[in-house]
Each structure stands twice: as structure tokens, then as C-alpha cells.
GROMACS .gro file of C-alpha atoms in nm:
model
  209
    1MET     CA    1  -1.112   1.648   1.940
    2SER     CA    2  -0.791   1.406   1.770
    3ALA     CA    3  -0.816   1.309   1.466
    4LEU     CA    4  -0.936   0.947   1.317
    5LEU     CA    5  -0.729   0.751   0.977
    6ILE     CA    6  -0.928   0.517   0.875
    7ILE     CA    7  -0.801   0.279   0.566
    8GLY     CA    8  -1.026   0.132   0.354
    9ALA     CA    9  -1.228   0.404   0.132
   10GLY     CA   10  -1.468   0.148   0.017
   11GLY     CA   11  -1.882   0.166   0.068
   12ASN     CA   12  -1.771   0.001   0.439
   13GLY     CA   13  -1.508   0.214   0.496
   14ARG     CA   14  -1.742   0.495   0.433
   15VAL     CA   15  -2.061   0.373   0.636
   16ILE     CA   16  -1.760   0.360   0.911
   17ALA     CA   17  -1.667   0.741   0.857
   18ASP     CA   18  -2.042   0.825   0.851
   19ILE     CA   19  -2.064   0.718   1.182
   20ALA     CA   20  -1.725   0.805   1.362
   21SER     CA   21  -1.835   1.126   1.275
   22SER     CA   22  -2.236   1.168   1.454
   23LEU     CA   23  -1.967   1.063   1.708
   24ASN     CA   24  -1.849   1.409   1.777
   25ARG     CA   25  -1.517   1.269   1.857
   26TRP     CA   26  -1.266   1.312   1.617
   27ASP     CA   27  -1.228   1.713   1.429
   28ARG     CA   28  -1.051   1.522   1.147
   29ILE     CA   29  -1.150   1.183   0.966
   30GLN     CA   30  -1.001   1.102   0.643
   31PHE     CA   31  -0.824   0.799   0.453
   32LEU     CA   32  -0.597   0.588   0.349
   33ASP     CA   33  -0.688   0.383   0.010
   34ASP     CA   34  -0.520   0.216  -0.308
   35ALA     CA   35  -0.769   0.266  -0.562
   36PRO     CA   36  -1.055   0.556  -0.378
   37ASP     CA   37  -1.408   0.512  -0.648
   38LEU     CA   38  -1.358   0.984  -0.619
   39ASP     CA   39  -1.749   1.005  -0.764
   40LYS     CA   40  -1.861   0.833  -0.394
   41LEU     CA   41  -1.657   0.964  -0.205
   42ASP     CA   42  -1.721   1.246   0.070
   43PRO     CA   43  -1.533   1.524   0.023
   44ASP     CA   44  -1.514   1.585   0.435
   45PHE     CA   45  -1.312   1.336   0.386
   46PRO     CA   46  -1.066   1.276   0.207
   47VAL     CA   47  -0.778   1.021   0.077
   48ILE     CA   48  -0.494   1.167   0.160
   49GLY     CA   49  -0.238   0.857   0.027
   50ARG     CA   50  -0.229   0.493  -0.053
   51CYS     CA   51  -0.218   0.213   0.226
   52ASP     CA   52   0.163   0.188   0.223
   53ASP     CA   53   0.205   0.524   0.351
   54LEU     CA   54   0.024   0.425   0.632
   55GLU     CA   55   0.414   0.418   0.876
   56THR     CA   56   0.488   0.785   0.787
   57ILE     CA   57   0.173   0.932   0.832
   58ILE     CA   58   0.037   0.745   1.107
   59GLN     CA   59   0.197   1.004   1.374
   60SER     CA   60  -0.065   1.277   1.284
   61PHE     CA   61  -0.345   1.029   1.355
   62GLU     CA   62  -0.472   0.991   1.757
   63ASP     CA   63  -0.712   0.700   1.654
   64VAL     CA   64  -0.713   0.479   1.368
   65VAL     CA   65  -0.974   0.171   1.235
   66VAL     CA   66  -0.946  -0.053   0.953
   67GLY     CA   67  -1.233  -0.060   0.735
   68PHE     CA   68  -1.196  -0.288   0.418
   69GLY     CA   69  -1.529  -0.545   0.488
   70ASP     CA   70  -1.286  -0.844   0.330
   71ASN     CA   71  -1.188  -1.030   0.662
   72ALA     CA   72  -0.767  -1.177   0.564
   73MET     CA   73  -0.773  -0.710   0.422
   74ARG     CA   74  -0.907  -0.650   0.771
   75SER     CA   75  -0.695  -0.842   0.959
   76HIS     CA   76  -0.401  -0.740   0.710
   77TRP     CA   77  -0.344  -0.420   0.784
   78SER     CA   78  -0.494  -0.386   1.114
   79GLU     CA   79  -0.174  -0.606   1.219
   80ARG     CA   80   0.028  -0.280   1.023
   81ALA     CA   81  -0.112  -0.051   1.242
   82ARG     CA   82  -0.039  -0.267   1.499
   83ARG     CA   83   0.361  -0.304   1.467
   84CYS     CA   84   0.363   0.061   1.419
   85GLY     CA   85   0.240   0.126   1.828
   86CYS     CA   86  -0.125   0.233   1.737
   87GLU     CA   87  -0.432   0.108   1.943
   88LEU     CA   88  -0.692   0.006   1.713
   89SER     CA   89  -1.038   0.221   1.789
   90THR     CA   90  -1.361   0.055   1.795
   91ILE     CA   91  -1.611   0.191   1.678
   92ILE     CA   92  -2.038   0.126   1.714
   93ALA     CA   93  -2.288   0.330   1.604
   94PRO     CA   94  -2.556   0.534   1.851
   95THR     CA   95  -2.810   0.325   1.720
   96ALA     CA   96  -2.646  -0.016   1.791
   97VAL     CA   97  -2.729  -0.185   2.070
   98VAL     CA   98  -2.468  -0.311   2.297
   99SER     CA   99  -2.487  -0.478   2.611
  100ASP     CA  100  -2.258  -0.307   2.901
  101ARG     CA  101  -2.181  -0.687   2.971
  102ALA     CA  102  -2.031  -0.781   2.628
  103SER     CA  103  -1.688  -0.737   2.505
  104ILE     CA  104  -1.607  -0.550   2.196
  105GLY     CA  105  -1.228  -0.602   2.064
  106SER     CA  106  -1.006  -0.345   1.975
  107GLY     CA  107  -1.057  -0.269   1.605
  108SER     CA  108  -1.355  -0.350   1.596
  109VAL     CA  109  -1.651  -0.207   1.485
  110VAL     CA  110  -2.090  -0.224   1.519
  111MET     CA  111  -2.288  -0.111   1.222
  112PRO     CA  112  -2.602   0.090   1.260
  113HIS     CA  113  -2.926  -0.098   1.438
  114ALA     CA  114  -2.720  -0.398   1.507
  115VAL     CA  115  -2.753  -0.607   1.853
  116VAL     CA  116  -2.487  -0.761   2.024
  117ASN     CA  117  -2.630  -0.953   2.364
  118THR     CA  118  -2.531  -0.995   2.704
  119GLY     CA  119  -2.205  -1.212   2.732
  120VAL     CA  120  -2.094  -1.120   2.404
  121VAL     CA  121  -1.730  -1.151   2.332
  122THR     CA  122  -1.569  -1.059   2.007
  123GLY     CA  123  -1.198  -1.069   1.880
  124SER     CA  124  -1.045  -0.764   1.768
  125SER     CA  125  -1.095  -0.548   1.390
  126ALA     CA  126  -1.458  -0.767   1.426
  127LEU     CA  127  -1.726  -0.598   1.223
  128ILE     CA  128  -2.107  -0.689   1.289
  129ASN     CA  129  -2.311  -0.485   1.060
  130THR     CA  130  -2.593  -0.298   0.970
  131GLY     CA  131  -2.873  -0.510   1.118
  132ALA     CA  132  -2.721  -0.790   1.293
  133THR     CA  133  -2.813  -0.969   1.559
  134VAL     CA  134  -2.575  -1.219   1.793
  135ASP     CA  135  -2.732  -1.344   2.107
  136HIS     CA  136  -2.649  -1.442   2.423
  137ASP     CA  137  -2.295  -1.537   2.570
  138CYS     CA  138  -2.165  -1.563   2.233
  139ARG     CA  139  -1.716  -1.605   2.118
  140LEU     CA  140  -1.686  -1.406   1.804
  141GLY     CA  141  -1.276  -1.399   1.670
  142ASP     CA  142  -1.043  -1.197   1.556
  143SER     CA  143  -1.114  -1.031   1.178
  144ILE     CA  144  -1.466  -1.179   1.170
  145HIS     CA  145  -1.784  -1.029   0.971
  146ILE     CA  146  -2.163  -1.086   1.087
  147SER     CA  147  -2.279  -0.940   0.789
  148PRO     CA  148  -2.605  -0.709   0.744
  149GLY     CA  149  -2.946  -0.953   0.931
  150ALA     CA  150  -2.768  -1.167   0.990
  151ASN     CA  151  -2.872  -1.369   1.322
  152LEU     CA  152  -2.675  -1.507   1.597
  153GLY     CA  153  -2.850  -1.767   1.872
  154GLY     CA  154  -2.700  -1.792   2.193
  155ALA     CA  155  -2.404  -1.915   2.238
  156VAL     CA  156  -2.268  -1.979   1.923
  157GLN     CA  157  -1.895  -1.948   1.838
  158VAL     CA  158  -1.700  -1.819   1.522
  159GLY     CA  159  -1.346  -1.881   1.418
  160ASP     CA  160  -1.135  -1.594   1.332
  161ARG     CA  161  -1.165  -1.443   0.967
  162SER     CA  162  -1.468  -1.598   0.895
  163TRP     CA  163  -1.791  -1.487   0.685
  164LEU     CA  164  -2.134  -1.500   0.788
  165GLY     CA  165  -2.348  -1.394   0.495
  166ILE     CA  166  -2.678  -1.125   0.505
  167GLY     CA  167  -2.907  -1.246   0.609
  168CYS     CA  168  -2.773  -1.653   0.727
  169ALA     CA  169  -2.927  -1.758   1.086
  170VAL     CA  170  -2.697  -1.985   1.323
  171ARG     CA  171  -2.919  -2.191   1.553
  172HIS     CA  172  -2.784  -2.165   1.953
  173SER     CA  173  -2.503  -2.322   2.058
  174ILE     CA  174  -2.336  -2.346   1.650
  175GLN     CA  175  -1.915  -2.339   1.661
  176ILE     CA  176  -1.841  -2.212   1.375
  177GLY     CA  177  -1.414  -2.280   1.270
  178SER     CA  178  -1.155  -2.072   1.115
  179ASP     CA  179  -1.150  -1.909   0.740
  180VAL     CA  180  -1.529  -2.034   0.684
  181VAL     CA  181  -1.781  -1.898   0.507
  182VAL     CA  182  -2.151  -1.849   0.564
  183GLY     CA  183  -2.386  -1.804   0.258
  184ALA     CA  184  -2.663  -1.500   0.249
  185GLY     CA  185  -2.963  -1.658   0.323
  186ALA     CA  186  -2.780  -2.027   0.480
  187ALA     CA  187  -3.004  -2.180   0.768
  188VAL     CA  188  -2.583  -2.276   0.980
  189VAL     CA  189  -2.809  -2.616   1.238
  190SER     CA  190  -2.477  -2.855   1.284
  191ASP     CA  191  -2.107  -2.734   1.356
  192VAL     CA  192  -1.864  -2.640   1.024
  193GLY     CA  193  -1.540  -2.665   1.026
  194ASP     CA  194  -1.242  -2.474   0.973
  195SER     CA  195  -1.151  -2.362   0.515
  196VAL     CA  196  -1.527  -2.412   0.394
  197THR     CA  197  -1.800  -2.254   0.258
  198VAL     CA  198  -2.160  -2.350   0.398
  199VAL     CA  199  -2.494  -2.254   0.131
  200GLY     CA  200  -2.866  -2.361   0.146
  201VAL     CA  201  -3.171  -2.408   0.441
  202PRO     CA  202  -2.964  -2.668   0.617
  203ALA     CA  203  -2.629  -2.522   0.500
  204ARG     CA  204  -2.482  -2.786   0.392
  205VAL     CA  205  -2.054  -2.749   0.237
  206VAL     CA  206  -1.974  -2.682  -0.141
  207THR     CA  207  -1.645  -2.584  -0.093
  208VAL     CA  208  -1.291  -2.749   0.145
  209GLY     CA  209  -0.978  -2.548   0.149
   0.00000   0.00000   0.00000
């Protein structure tokens, strides 16, 4: 048994702690967070310091994962942990279905009841949230977030740090760029460039940059 450090004690981080506890791989699970919601914290998973304490305490943990749902925050703290010489842990919920022929990048989390099918490849620190489905041969970049209930058809490509909102649907073979936000419930039926927000059915660009 060993110790797991989770950076970020918000809702997403607390779900990760709950999943990690169910895996029975760690006898100690603790958080770093700058402004924890103390009323919601589980005493079994204490906050032991601020995020900037990472470098001073990381050597007392065998495993580290970043719990922020925000892609930019997750990317920043993942890179900072790696600079400490740490290989980030990958956490997959027991109720998730992940093909043996899928490749999940280091530091990634697959939440309960998500489905990741054959041939899927994710970058590092990817977040595939509760009940999301990622069909065959998708390519997902670093620090992406596939929100609860989102559905990706086969061979979809998603660039780094893009966020696909709750319940959205992406047609097969679509390419979505980096730093994109796809609104909740959107239906993406054509390719999307970098650094835009798309919403609606069918999805259309509402912001650029």
C-alpha cells in the first residue's frame, strides 16, 4: 500500500478521492488546495497544505494526480508535478468500461460508468467524466475534459485543453481543435477550429479567441 496526493479538493477532486478509495491501492489519500470547502471535505481525505507546498511534500507520496476540473489548472499543476520528477497516476473507476486496446495517458481519470472503446488514445491528464462515451479510435489531447453524459462517435479528434460540455454529441470523424469549449447539449456535426466556443444544434461558433 502507498500514499496518494490529490492536487485540488473541489468537487472533481473529491470524486477522484472516492474512486481511489474504492480501488484499495492506497492506505493514505490526502489533498493540497488553496481554498478548500471545509464543509464538504471528508475527514478521511484531509487537506494537508496549499498547492504551492507541492515541492516540499511530494517526496512523501508514491502517487500524485491532479483533481482540478478546469483544464488550464489541471495542465499547469500536472506539469509542475512532472518537474518534480513525478509520474502522475492514472485512475479508472471500477464501473467504467475501458477497452484493453485503449491507451489512457498518465495522470488521466476515467469516472464512473464512462465507456472508452477500442483504439482510443488519450493524452496526459485527460478527464473522461461520469457516463461519457468515447467510441472507437478517438484521439484525445492533453488535459481535455469530456463532461458527464457527453458522447463521441468513432474516430473523433480533440485537441489539447478542450472542454466538451455536459450531454453534448460529436459526430464520427469530427476534428475539434485545441482550447475549444463545446456547450452543454451541443451537437457537433462539422469540424471546429482552435480557441472557439460552439453551442447549439447544430453547434455554431459564438466566440473566437
